[in-house]
Structures are given as C-alpha cells and as structure tokens.
C-alpha cells in the first residue's frame, strides 16, 4: 500500500490506483493521511469538509464516507479497510505504519541529511558532506509538485500544506549549503539560477548564488546579481535588499572571495503543524504596484523599537485588493517572525461570537494550550492569547474584520497584526490606517501584462487601456479580465470587451459571478452592513441623474438636512459605496461605476423601489 502527498494525492494498493474520485472523500482521506497515527475527531472532519457550514445529517454522511474509504482501502486479507482506518473514541485514525508513505520517507532522509551536514560542517569532513548531499537530494526528488495539489483544502489541510512547503524550502537550502561546502560551484550556480526564476524574491538564493560566483572567481557577475536583485525589489515591491545581502555586497566590493555563511540550523524533525505556525496562504505570484504602501507597511509591522506591538489596518472599497496586499506583505516579512504567522479568514463566516471563540480556541491549541486550560469566554481566550504571544515573534493577519465583530473590540492583541476591513476600524489606539484605492491605468496595464503576457497586451494596447478604464481600474476586475483572457488564449481583448462590457445597460453583476467576477456579493456584503436608514439613503441615490453630486443634492434625495446627509454620506464613503472628490468648487461625491450597476440591480430586486426613482444614467 502506497500513500503519496508530495504532489497530487494518490493511494495505490498492489499497483492499483484507489485514490477517491469524489472530492469530499479525497479531502477526508487526505486529512486522515496527513494526521497519520493521530486521532481525527468527527467534528474536525466536519469542519474540514464543509468549512463550518455542515449539511443536515453531517455526522451520518461522515460515517458513510468512512465506510466508502474502508472499502477502497481493503486488502484481500482485510476486513474492509479496518486495520488501516481505525475507529477510536470520538473519531478515526489512519494507521500507515505498514504502508509506503512518501512524507515519512522524506522526513527520514531529511533528518539523516541534516545530521550528516551538521557533523560534516563541524569537522570539515567530505566523508560526511557527500552522504549528506546524497540524502538531501534523494529527499527532494520525492517531491512531484505542490503537495496535495488535487485536494480541496480546508483550514487543517491548508495549514499542513504550508508547513510541508516550509519543510521543503529548509531541505532545499540545506542541500544547497552542502553543495557549497563540497565546492561544487559550477552545478550549484546553474541550479540556483533556475530556482531564482521560480522564487524571484527569496533573498537567500541570491546570497548563495553571489557567494558561489565569487568563489568561482566571478566577482563582477556576483555584484551584477546584487544590482539586478535590488532593481527588481525596488521596482516591484518598493523595498531594498536585506542587511545580509547588503553586507555581502560590501564584502565583494572590498575584494573578498571567502564569504562567511552560518551553517544551517534547521533539522526537519517530525513536527506537527500545530507546533509550527506557518498558516499564511500562498503569496500572489503576479502582485503589482502599491510600492509606497508596501514599504510603509513593512517598516511599521517589523518595527522592533520596544514600543507597543504594531497594528496596520488595510481598508478600502470591495475589489481593491486588500486581502492580496495583506497576504503579500505577510509572506514578504514572514522571515521576521520565526515563531510563526497566523492567518484568520473572517470573511468566510457570518460574524458571530461563537465562531470567533472557536477561532481563538483553535489558535490557543496551536500555541500549546490544553483544552482544559481554555477559558469559555472570548475575553478570556484573548487574554490567554496575549499572554502566550508576549515573548514570541508571531505575526497575526485578520482578513475581513468589520467594526461590528466582537474581535475588533479586543484589538490590538499584543503581537504585530495586519487587519483588512472594508471600513476603517476607528478607535484602535496606535493603529496605522492604510487606504487602498483603484490602480492607475499604467498599473492596470502592468497587472494585465503579468497575467497574460506583455506581447498580447502590446498587440491591443489601446483597447486594453480603454477596457481597463471602462472597469474603473478596479484591481479585482482587472484580474478577472486577465483570467478570462488566459482561459481563451485565442480570443482578442476586443472580443472580450464586446462579449461582456459592450453595453453597460445590459451588465448584470450577479450574472458575472457565474464566470468568476464576484463583485456583486462583495458589494452586497457592504450594503448589508449599513443601518436601515443608510440602506434607504443609498438606494435613494438612484434619484440623482448624474454620477457625481453635491451634499445638497444628496440631502434632497435623502429628504433630510445637510448635517444628517453629511453623516450618512461619511458612512457610505467608509463602506466603499461612495467616493469623495475634492474639486475646486468644493467637496463633491461620486458613485463608482460598479456601485452604480449594483444599485440599479438591487433596486430591481426590491418591491418598494424608493418612490419609483429612475435608475442612474451616465454611470
């Protein structure tokens, strides 16, 4: 019996592929596999499979899945799979002690390679370094691609996959260090250059490459690598190389060839994901723009000046790329937080205190707290969290927080925190508020080039620019356009424009969700968070016959005074449904293009259409 998780998830018995075809069965078996030898409770399985929204009779469905999995895993001399998938109190346990398991083999090879590398580095013995390199190389060859690539992730599997990817990176670096100590510079240089193409922002790869080039007598090439790296960081992230790379550059300028490098300290022992907090979602590979904002967030979130733990709130209208920005920054600075990075997606649930309590209880278990030590209230859980993180370098990302959520009342939480929210979270002591706006047309073109290629955009640059302006340079919508073009490599940009955005009067945002643009649901969420009075006022904006309007015109539409209208408009601006324009003649307001389209569609769904106002024109 063979179980493989280092690539597509697969299970074979006597050469026969028995990997479940059903997505739910495959996800459940993958969860049991990565928790090999540990109890997985029925509640954990339900949470993993249905993300907290279980169907009726979920427990019965899990029992049915267990029966199906046991049938698939049964051997000729086995009661249907019961020796492998074992029933234990409160749940199930997958026993792979007699199976060929690629992850276990990877860990064994990595542990041997790590031990030999440490001993070889200490004694400078090729007799240890040669087998160290061989073990590490064999461990890396077990990887066939992204782990569990064909599995739909829940929170537990996602956390474990992040941990696996971190282990792979550590073993890769140990392998490179072993090759360096064996002075195999020629092969090492080629290998690292290929790795840099796949991981263009991993600074340690550049450090290894520069060192190998220098020790091969190619100092000028090594310096050129530094300059290219610095230019790429500045242009794409608005950042400078880290201190280690800067010191290496100065040593090379001074004429040094022997560059000191500390031996790797990583020993990939079997560590459960709950002991290593690496929960960030993967970085956005084609992230673009926001250079000044990125630089400011990185500087603030990594500050170690002894003051209170920094908190940065990234806010903006739906579709501005708040989550992408937060995840990008968090991945960028993850090395500054060796004790872990915690990511909590607050958007995937209806905000409820029980959900937030469950989230913090799970975090505390991850940090080592036993169930009997967990307080029953959210304030108690937050207090324990603050105590456990006080002496640790941990980064917390809260994605999709809103002012009415219980958890926002406890911010800051005592560790560096990045929060995303549609509305600015007022009243956070010492917090930095960062507002995201739409892209410039040039940034929009740049993102489209990243997704579909520069040549394809250059062939229809004017049409692309027209289309980007037509969608208000909204990052979410530009990404949607790029994905649609990627799905249809033979279609032109003009064909895409005509098929979807030719006539705005015919655009229905809710229908666009079926082909990947989920803007309606995001705007709907922002609308539902308004008070009843604010909802009525927002719908009343349909009485206005222009896309920009003054405070007085809004007050007339709202049937109230200027003061009350100003308060309502401020809330609508905070919700991202209205924009403020500072013109020479005074402050005016504007309905963004897609907000206007949403407003028309929302009105069409209401039976009481706010005094029979006509839909907006000239949106």
Coordinates of C-alpha atoms in Angstrom, one line a residue, residues 48-618:
X48 CA -12.6 20.5 7.2
X49 CA -15.1 19.2 4.7
X50 CA -17.8 21.9 5.0
X51 CA -15.9 24.9 6.4
X52 CA -18.3 25.3 9.3
X53 CA -21.4 25.1 7.2
X54 CA -22.3 21.4 7.5
X55 CA -25.4 19.9 5.8
X56 CA -28.1 18.2 7.7
X57 CA -27.1 14.8 8.9
X58 CA -23.4 15.7 8.5
X59 CA -22.3 13.0 11.1
X60 CA -24.2 10.3 9.2
X61 CA -22.5 11.5 6.0
X62 CA -19.1 11.2 7.7
X63 CA -19.9 7.6 8.7
X64 CA -20.9 6.8 5.1
X65 CA -17.6 8.3 3.9
X66 CA -15.7 6.1 6.4
X67 CA -17.5 3.0 5.0
X68 CA -16.6 4.0 1.4
X69 CA -13.0 4.7 2.3
X70 CA -12.7 1.3 4.1
X71 CA -14.0 -0.4 1.0
X72 CA -11.4 1.4 -1.1
X73 CA -8.6 0.6 1.3
X74 CA -9.4 -3.0 1.8
X75 CA -6.8 -5.7 1.1
X76 CA -7.7 -9.3 0.2
X77 CA -7.0 -10.5 3.8
X78 CA -8.5 -7.5 5.5
X79 CA -11.9 -6.8 6.9
X80 CA -12.9 -3.8 4.8
X81 CA -10.0 -1.4 5.5
X82 CA -10.5 -1.6 9.3
X83 CA -6.8 -2.4 10.0
X84 CA -5.9 0.9 8.2
X85 CA -8.8 3.2 9.0
X86 CA -9.3 2.6 12.7
X87 CA -12.3 3.7 14.8
X88 CA -11.1 5.4 18.1
X89 CA -13.0 7.3 20.7
X90 CA -14.6 10.5 19.2
X91 CA -13.2 9.9 15.7
X92 CA -10.9 7.9 13.5
X93 CA -7.2 7.2 13.0
X94 CA -5.3 6.2 9.8
X95 CA -2.6 3.7 10.6
X96 CA 0.1 3.9 7.9
X97 CA 2.8 2.0 9.9
X98 CA 2.8 -0.7 7.3
X99 CA 2.5 1.5 4.2
X100 CA 4.9 3.1 1.9
X101 CA 4.4 6.8 2.7
X102 CA 6.4 9.4 0.8
X103 CA 6.2 12.1 3.5
X104 CA 7.6 9.7 6.1
X105 CA 10.4 8.8 3.7
X106 CA 11.1 12.5 3.0
X107 CA 11.3 13.2 6.8
X108 CA 13.7 10.3 7.4
X109 CA 16.0 11.3 4.5
X110 CA 15.9 15.0 5.5
X111 CA 16.8 14.1 9.2
X112 CA 19.7 12.0 8.1
X113 CA 21.0 14.6 5.7
X114 CA 20.6 17.3 8.3
X115 CA 22.6 15.4 10.9
X116 CA 25.4 14.5 8.5
X117 CA 25.5 18.1 7.2
X118 CA 25.9 19.5 10.7
X119 CA 28.6 17.0 11.6
X120 CA 30.4 17.5 8.2
X121 CA 30.3 21.2 8.6
X122 CA 31.7 21.0 12.1
X123 CA 34.6 18.5 11.2
X124 CA 35.0 19.8 7.6
X125 CA 34.8 16.1 6.6
X126 CA 33.9 15.2 2.9
X127 CA 33.0 11.7 4.3
X128 CA 30.0 13.3 6.0
X129 CA 29.2 16.0 3.5
X130 CA 29.0 13.6 0.5
X131 CA 26.3 11.4 2.0
X132 CA 24.6 14.4 3.5
X133 CA 24.2 15.9 0.0
X134 CA 23.0 12.5 -1.4
X135 CA 20.3 12.1 1.3
X136 CA 19.0 15.6 0.8
X137 CA 19.0 15.2 -2.9
X138 CA 17.0 12.0 -2.6
X139 CA 14.6 13.7 -0.2
X140 CA 13.9 16.5 -2.7
X141 CA 13.4 14.0 -5.6
X142 CA 10.3 12.7 -3.7
X143 CA 8.5 15.9 -4.5
X144 CA 6.4 15.6 -7.6
X145 CA 4.9 19.1 -7.4
X146 CA 2.8 21.1 -5.0
X147 CA 1.7 19.0 -2.1
X148 CA -1.9 17.6 -2.2
X149 CA -2.4 19.6 -5.5
X150 CA -5.6 17.8 -6.4
X151 CA -7.3 18.2 -2.9
X152 CA -9.8 20.9 -1.9
X153 CA -8.3 22.4 1.2
X154 CA -10.0 23.2 4.5
X155 CA -8.2 25.0 7.3
X156 CA -6.4 21.9 8.7
X157 CA -5.0 20.7 5.4
X158 CA -4.1 24.2 4.3
X159 CA -2.1 24.7 7.5
X160 CA -0.3 21.4 7.0
X161 CA 0.5 22.1 3.3
X162 CA 2.0 25.5 4.4
X163 CA 4.2 23.5 6.9
X164 CA 5.2 21.0 4.2
X165 CA 6.2 23.8 1.8
X166 CA 8.3 25.3 4.6
X167 CA 10.0 22.0 5.2
X168 CA 10.7 21.6 1.5
X169 CA 12.4 25.0 1.5
X170 CA 14.5 24.2 4.5
X171 CA 15.7 20.9 3.0
X172 CA 16.4 22.7 -0.3
X173 CA 18.6 25.2 1.4
X174 CA 20.4 22.5 3.3
X175 CA 21.1 20.8 0.0
X176 CA 22.5 24.0 -1.4
X177 CA 24.7 24.6 1.6
X178 CA 26.0 21.0 1.3
X179 CA 26.9 21.6 -2.3
X180 CA 28.6 24.8 -1.4
X181 CA 30.7 23.1 1.3
X182 CA 31.7 20.5 -1.3
X183 CA 32.7 23.4 -3.6
X184 CA 30.5 22.2 -6.5
X185 CA 30.1 25.7 -7.6
X186 CA 29.5 25.1 -11.4
X187 CA 26.5 22.9 -10.9
X188 CA 25.3 24.9 -8.0
X189 CA 25.3 28.2 -10.0
X190 CA 23.0 26.7 -12.6
X191 CA 20.7 25.1 -10.1
X192 CA 20.3 28.3 -8.1
X193 CA 19.6 30.4 -11.2
X194 CA 16.7 28.1 -12.1
X195 CA 15.4 28.4 -8.5
X196 CA 15.5 32.2 -8.7
X197 CA 13.3 32.1 -11.8
X198 CA 10.7 30.3 -9.7
X199 CA 11.3 32.2 -6.5
X200 CA 12.4 35.7 -7.5
X201 CA 12.1 37.3 -4.0
X202 CA 13.9 34.6 -1.9
X203 CA 16.9 36.6 -0.9
X204 CA 18.9 33.7 0.5
X205 CA 19.0 32.2 -3.1
X206 CA 20.7 35.4 -4.3
X207 CA 23.1 35.2 -1.4
X208 CA 24.1 31.6 -2.3
X209 CA 24.4 32.5 -6.0
X210 CA 26.6 35.5 -5.3
X211 CA 28.8 33.5 -2.9
X212 CA 29.2 30.7 -5.4
X213 CA 30.0 33.1 -8.2
X214 CA 32.6 34.9 -6.0
X215 CA 34.3 31.7 -5.0
X216 CA 34.4 30.7 -8.7
X217 CA 36.4 33.9 -9.4
X218 CA 33.4 35.7 -11.0
X219 CA 33.1 38.6 -8.6
X220 CA 31.8 41.1 -11.1
X221 CA 29.0 38.7 -12.0
X222 CA 28.2 38.3 -8.3
X223 CA 27.9 42.1 -8.0
X224 CA 25.7 42.3 -11.1
X225 CA 23.4 39.7 -9.5
X226 CA 23.0 42.1 -6.5
X227 CA 22.2 45.1 -8.7
X228 CA 19.6 43.1 -10.6
X229 CA 18.1 41.9 -7.3
X230 CA 18.0 45.4 -5.9
X231 CA 16.4 46.8 -9.0
X232 CA 13.7 44.1 -9.0
X233 CA 12.9 44.7 -5.4
X234 CA 12.7 48.4 -5.8
X235 CA 10.6 48.3 -9.0
X236 CA 8.2 45.6 -7.9
X237 CA 7.9 45.8 -4.2
X238 CA 9.4 49.2 -3.3
X239 CA 11.9 47.6 -1.0
X240 CA 15.7 47.4 -0.6
X241 CA 17.7 44.1 -0.1
X242 CA 18.0 42.9 3.4
X243 CA 21.0 43.5 5.7
X244 CA 22.7 40.2 5.0
X245 CA 22.7 40.8 1.2
X246 CA 23.9 44.3 1.7
X247 CA 26.8 43.1 3.9
X248 CA 27.7 40.5 1.2
X249 CA 27.8 43.2 -1.5
X250 CA 30.1 45.4 0.6
X251 CA 32.4 42.4 1.2
X252 CA 32.5 41.8 -2.6
X253 CA 33.3 45.4 -3.3
X254 CA 36.1 45.2 -0.8
X255 CA 37.5 42.3 -2.8
X256 CA 36.6 39.4 -0.5
X257 CA 36.1 36.0 -2.0
X258 CA 35.6 33.9 1.1
X259 CA 32.1 34.9 2.3
X260 CA 31.2 33.7 5.8
X261 CA 28.0 31.8 5.9
X262 CA 26.5 30.3 9.0
X263 CA 25.8 26.6 8.9
X264 CA 22.1 25.8 8.5
X265 CA 20.5 25.1 11.9
X266 CA 17.3 23.6 10.5
X267 CA 16.6 20.0 11.4
X268 CA 13.4 18.8 9.8
X269 CA 12.2 16.5 12.6
X270 CA 8.6 15.3 12.6
X271 CA 6.9 18.4 13.9
X272 CA 3.1 18.6 13.8
X273 CA 1.7 21.7 12.0
X274 CA 0.2 22.9 15.3
X275 CA 3.8 23.2 16.7
X276 CA 4.9 25.3 13.7
X277 CA 2.7 28.2 12.9
X278 CA 3.0 28.7 9.1
X279 CA -0.6 29.4 8.2
X280 CA -0.3 32.1 5.6
X281 CA -2.0 31.5 2.2
X282 CA 0.4 31.4 -0.7
X283 CA 1.6 34.7 -2.0
X284 CA 0.0 36.3 -5.1
X285 CA 2.6 35.5 -7.8
X286 CA 1.7 38.4 -10.0
X287 CA 1.2 41.0 -7.3
X288 CA 1.9 44.5 -8.7
X289 CA 2.0 48.1 -7.6
X290 CA 1.4 49.7 -4.1
X291 CA 5.2 50.2 -3.7
X292 CA 5.0 53.1 -1.3
X293 CA 2.2 51.4 0.7
X294 CA 4.1 48.2 0.9
X295 CA 7.3 49.9 2.0
X296 CA 5.3 51.7 4.8
X297 CA 3.5 48.6 6.0
X298 CA 6.7 46.5 6.0
X299 CA 8.5 49.2 8.0
X300 CA 5.8 49.5 10.6
X301 CA 4.9 45.9 11.0
X302 CA 8.6 44.8 11.5
X303 CA 9.5 47.7 13.9
X304 CA 11.3 46.5 17.0
X305 CA 11.8 49.8 18.8
X306 CA 10.4 48.5 22.1
X307 CA 7.0 50.3 21.8
X308 CA 3.6 48.6 21.7
X309 CA 3.1 45.8 19.1
X310 CA 2.3 47.5 15.7
X311 CA -1.1 47.1 14.1
X312 CA -1.9 48.1 10.5
X313 CA -5.4 48.3 9.2
X314 CA -5.7 48.0 5.4
X315 CA -9.1 49.2 4.3
X316 CA -10.9 50.1 1.1
X317 CA -13.9 49.5 -1.1
X318 CA -14.7 46.0 -2.3
X319 CA -12.4 44.7 -5.0
X320 CA -9.4 46.9 -4.1
X321 CA -7.1 44.0 -3.3
X322 CA -7.0 44.3 0.5
X323 CA -6.5 40.6 1.1
X324 CA -3.9 40.3 -1.7
X325 CA -1.9 43.2 -0.2
X326 CA -2.1 41.8 3.3
X327 CA -1.1 38.3 2.3
X328 CA 1.7 39.7 0.0
X329 CA 3.2 41.8 2.9
X330 CA 2.8 38.9 5.4
X331 CA 4.7 36.5 3.1
X332 CA 7.3 39.1 2.5
X333 CA 8.1 39.6 6.2
X334 CA 7.5 36.0 7.4
X335 CA 11.2 35.6 8.0
X336 CA 11.0 38.3 10.6
X337 CA 8.5 36.2 12.6
X338 CA 10.3 32.9 13.3
X339 CA 7.7 31.8 15.9
X340 CA 5.0 31.7 13.3
X341 CA 2.4 33.5 11.2
X342 CA -1.3 33.1 12.0
X343 CA -3.9 33.8 9.3
X344 CA -7.6 34.0 10.1
X345 CA -10.2 34.5 7.3
X346 CA -13.1 36.3 8.9
X347 CA -14.9 36.7 5.6
X348 CA -15.9 33.0 5.2
X349 CA -18.3 33.1 8.2
X350 CA -21.3 35.2 9.2
X351 CA -19.8 37.2 12.1
X352 CA -20.8 35.5 15.3
X353 CA -19.1 35.4 18.7
X354 CA -19.2 31.6 18.7
X355 CA -17.2 31.5 15.5
X356 CA -14.7 34.0 16.9
X357 CA -14.4 31.9 20.1
X358 CA -13.8 28.8 18.1
X359 CA -11.1 30.6 16.0
X360 CA -9.2 31.7 19.1
X361 CA -9.6 28.4 20.9
X362 CA -8.0 26.6 17.9
X363 CA -5.2 29.2 17.8
X364 CA -4.5 28.6 21.5
X365 CA -4.4 24.8 20.9
X366 CA -1.9 25.6 18.2
X367 CA 0.2 27.6 20.7
X368 CA 0.2 24.6 23.1
X369 CA -2.7 25.2 25.4
X370 CA -4.7 22.1 26.5
X371 CA -8.5 22.0 26.1
X372 CA -9.0 22.1 29.9
X373 CA -6.9 25.4 30.0
X374 CA -9.1 27.2 27.6
X375 CA -11.5 29.9 29.0
X376 CA -15.1 29.8 28.0
X377 CA -15.4 33.4 27.0
X378 CA -13.9 35.4 24.2
X379 CA -12.3 37.9 26.5
X380 CA -10.7 35.1 28.5
X381 CA -9.4 33.4 25.3
X382 CA -8.0 36.8 24.1
X383 CA -6.2 37.2 27.4
X384 CA -4.5 33.8 27.2
X385 CA -3.5 34.6 23.6
X386 CA -1.9 37.8 24.7
X387 CA 0.0 36.0 27.4
X388 CA 1.2 33.2 25.2
X389 CA 2.4 35.6 22.4
X390 CA 4.0 38.2 24.6
X391 CA 7.5 36.7 24.4
X392 CA 7.2 35.3 20.8
X393 CA 7.8 36.9 17.4
X394 CA 4.4 36.0 15.9
X395 CA 2.6 37.8 13.1
X396 CA -1.3 37.8 13.1
X397 CA -3.3 38.5 9.9
X398 CA -7.1 39.1 10.4
X399 CA -8.6 39.1 6.9
X400 CA -12.1 40.6 6.6
X401 CA -12.7 42.2 10.1
X402 CA -15.5 44.6 10.5
X403 CA -16.4 47.1 13.2
X404 CA -19.4 45.2 14.5
X405 CA -17.4 42.0 15.0
X406 CA -16.7 41.1 18.6
X407 CA -13.0 40.5 18.0
X408 CA -12.4 44.1 16.8
X409 CA -13.2 45.3 20.3
X410 CA -10.1 43.5 21.6
X411 CA -7.6 44.9 19.2
X412 CA -4.6 45.3 19.5
X413 CA -3.9 41.7 20.5
X414 CA -0.3 42.1 21.7
X415 CA 1.5 40.9 18.7
X416 CA 2.2 42.6 15.3
X417 CA -1.1 42.5 13.5
X418 CA -2.3 43.2 9.9
X419 CA -6.1 43.7 9.6
X420 CA -8.1 44.1 6.5
X421 CA -11.5 45.7 6.5
X422 CA -13.9 47.4 4.1
X423 CA -14.5 50.2 6.6
X424 CA -11.7 51.9 8.6
X425 CA -11.6 50.5 12.1
X426 CA -11.9 53.6 14.2
X427 CA -10.7 53.8 17.8
X428 CA -7.7 51.5 17.5
X429 CA -5.0 53.0 19.7
X430 CA -1.7 53.4 17.8
X431 CA -3.0 51.7 14.7
X432 CA -1.9 52.8 11.2
X433 CA -4.7 53.2 8.7
X434 CA -3.8 52.4 5.1
X435 CA -6.5 53.0 2.5
X436 CA -6.3 51.3 -0.9
X437 CA -7.7 53.0 -4.0
X438 CA -8.0 51.9 -7.6
X439 CA -5.0 51.4 -9.8
X440 CA -3.6 54.0 -12.1
X441 CA -4.2 53.0 -15.8
X442 CA -0.5 52.2 -16.0
X443 CA -0.7 49.8 -13.0
X444 CA -3.8 48.2 -14.6
X445 CA -1.9 47.6 -17.8
X446 CA 1.0 46.2 -15.8
X447 CA -1.2 43.7 -14.0
X448 CA -2.8 42.6 -17.2
X449 CA 0.7 42.1 -18.7
X450 CA 1.7 40.0 -15.7
X451 CA -1.3 37.7 -16.2
X452 CA -1.5 37.3 -20.0
X453 CA 1.9 38.4 -21.2
X454 CA 3.3 41.7 -22.5
X455 CA 3.2 40.7 -26.1
X456 CA -0.5 40.0 -26.0
X457 CA -1.3 43.3 -24.4
X458 CA 1.1 45.3 -26.7
X459 CA -0.9 43.9 -29.7
X460 CA -4.0 45.7 -28.5
X461 CA -2.7 48.3 -26.0
X462 CA -5.3 51.0 -26.8
X463 CA -8.1 48.5 -26.5
X464 CA -6.7 47.2 -23.2
X465 CA -6.3 50.7 -21.8
X466 CA -9.9 51.5 -22.9
X467 CA -11.2 48.3 -21.2
X468 CA -9.2 49.0 -18.0
X469 CA -10.6 52.5 -17.8
X470 CA -14.1 51.1 -18.5
X471 CA -13.9 48.9 -15.4
X472 CA -12.7 51.9 -13.3
X473 CA -9.2 50.4 -12.9
X474 CA -10.5 48.2 -10.1
X475 CA -7.9 45.6 -9.3
X476 CA -10.4 42.8 -8.8
X477 CA -12.0 43.4 -12.2
X478 CA -8.6 43.7 -14.0
X479 CA -7.6 40.4 -12.6
X480 CA -10.9 38.9 -13.8
X481 CA -10.2 40.3 -17.3
X482 CA -6.8 38.7 -17.2
X483 CA -8.1 35.3 -16.1
X484 CA -10.8 35.4 -18.8
X485 CA -8.1 36.1 -21.4
X486 CA -6.0 33.3 -20.0
X487 CA -8.8 30.9 -20.3
X488 CA -9.2 31.8 -24.0
X489 CA -5.7 32.3 -25.4
X490 CA -7.0 32.7 -29.0
X491 CA -9.5 35.4 -28.1
X492 CA -8.6 39.1 -28.5
X493 CA -9.0 41.8 -25.9
X494 CA -11.6 43.4 -28.2
X495 CA -13.6 40.2 -28.3
X496 CA -13.7 40.1 -24.5
X497 CA -14.8 43.7 -24.3
X498 CA -17.6 43.1 -26.8
X499 CA -18.8 39.9 -25.2
X500 CA -19.0 41.3 -21.6
X501 CA -18.7 45.1 -21.4
X502 CA -20.0 46.3 -24.8
X503 CA -23.3 47.8 -23.4
X504 CA -23.3 48.8 -19.7
X505 CA -27.1 49.0 -19.6
X506 CA -27.1 45.2 -20.1
X507 CA -24.5 44.4 -17.5
X508 CA -25.8 42.3 -14.6
X509 CA -23.2 41.9 -11.9
X510 CA -24.9 38.9 -10.2
X511 CA -24.7 37.0 -13.5
X512 CA -21.0 37.9 -13.9
X513 CA -20.4 35.9 -10.7
X514 CA -21.1 32.7 -12.7
X515 CA -18.0 33.4 -14.8
X516 CA -15.6 34.5 -12.0
X517 CA -16.3 38.2 -11.1
X518 CA -17.7 38.0 -7.5
X519 CA -18.1 41.8 -7.2
X520 CA -21.9 41.7 -6.6
X521 CA -21.6 39.6 -3.4
X522 CA -18.8 41.9 -2.1
X523 CA -21.0 45.0 -2.7
X524 CA -24.0 43.1 -1.2
X525 CA -22.0 42.4 1.9
X526 CA -21.0 46.1 2.3
X527 CA -24.7 47.1 1.7
X528 CA -26.0 44.7 4.4
X529 CA -23.6 46.2 7.0
X530 CA -25.3 49.5 6.6
X531 CA -28.0 50.6 9.0
X532 CA -31.6 50.6 7.7
X533 CA -31.6 54.4 7.4
X534 CA -28.3 54.2 5.5
X535 CA -29.6 51.5 3.2
X536 CA -32.6 53.6 2.3
X537 CA -30.4 56.6 1.7
X538 CA -28.1 54.6 -0.5
X539 CA -31.0 53.4 -2.7
X540 CA -32.3 57.0 -2.9
X541 CA -29.2 58.0 -4.7
X542 CA -30.8 56.4 -7.8
X543 CA -33.0 59.6 -7.9
X544 CA -29.9 61.6 -8.9
X545 CA -29.4 61.8 -12.7
X546 CA -25.6 62.2 -12.7
X547 CA -22.8 60.1 -11.3
X548 CA -21.4 63.0 -9.2
X549 CA -23.4 65.1 -6.8
X550 CA -23.1 67.6 -4.0
X551 CA -24.0 67.4 -0.4
X552 CA -27.1 69.5 -1.0
X553 CA -28.3 67.2 -3.9
X554 CA -27.8 64.2 -1.7
X555 CA -29.7 65.8 1.2
X556 CA -32.6 66.4 -1.2
X557 CA -32.5 62.8 -2.3
X558 CA -32.4 61.6 1.3
X559 CA -35.2 64.1 2.4
X560 CA -33.1 65.4 5.3
X561 CA -30.9 68.3 6.2
X562 CA -27.3 68.8 5.1
X563 CA -25.9 67.8 8.5
X564 CA -27.6 64.4 8.6
X565 CA -26.9 63.9 4.9
X566 CA -23.2 64.5 5.6
X567 CA -23.1 61.9 8.3
X568 CA -24.9 59.3 6.1
X569 CA -22.5 60.1 3.2
X570 CA -19.5 59.7 5.5
X571 CA -20.7 56.2 6.4
X572 CA -21.3 55.3 2.7
X573 CA -17.8 56.5 1.9
X574 CA -16.4 54.4 4.8
X575 CA -18.3 51.4 3.3
X576 CA -16.7 52.0 -0.1
X577 CA -20.0 52.6 -1.8
X578 CA -19.4 56.3 -2.5
X579 CA -16.2 58.2 -3.3
X580 CA -15.2 61.7 -2.3
X581 CA -14.0 64.1 -5.0
X582 CA -12.2 67.3 -3.9
X583 CA -12.9 69.7 -6.7
X584 CA -12.0 73.4 -6.8
X585 CA -15.6 74.3 -6.2
X586 CA -15.8 72.3 -3.0
X587 CA -16.3 68.7 -2.0
X588 CA -18.4 66.5 -4.3
X589 CA -19.3 62.8 -4.2
X590 CA -19.4 60.1 -6.9
X591 CA -20.9 56.7 -7.3
X592 CA -18.2 54.3 -8.7
X593 CA -19.2 52.6 -11.9
X594 CA -19.8 49.2 -10.5
X595 CA -21.5 50.5 -7.4
X596 CA -24.0 52.2 -9.7
X597 CA -24.6 49.0 -11.6
X598 CA -25.1 47.2 -8.2
X599 CA -27.5 49.9 -7.2
X600 CA -29.6 49.5 -10.3
X601 CA -29.8 45.7 -9.8
X602 CA -30.6 46.0 -6.1
X603 CA -33.4 48.4 -6.8
X604 CA -34.8 46.0 -9.4
X605 CA -35.0 43.3 -6.7
X606 CA -37.0 45.5 -4.3
X607 CA -40.7 45.7 -4.4
X608 CA -40.7 49.1 -2.7
X609 CA -38.4 50.9 -5.1
X610 CA -37.9 54.1 -3.0
X611 CA -40.5 56.3 -4.6
X612 CA -40.2 54.9 -8.1
X613 CA -36.9 56.7 -8.7
X614 CA -35.4 56.1 -12.1
X615 CA -32.1 54.2 -12.4
X616 CA -28.9 56.2 -12.6
X617 CA -27.8 57.4 -16.1
X618 CA -24.3 58.3 -17.2

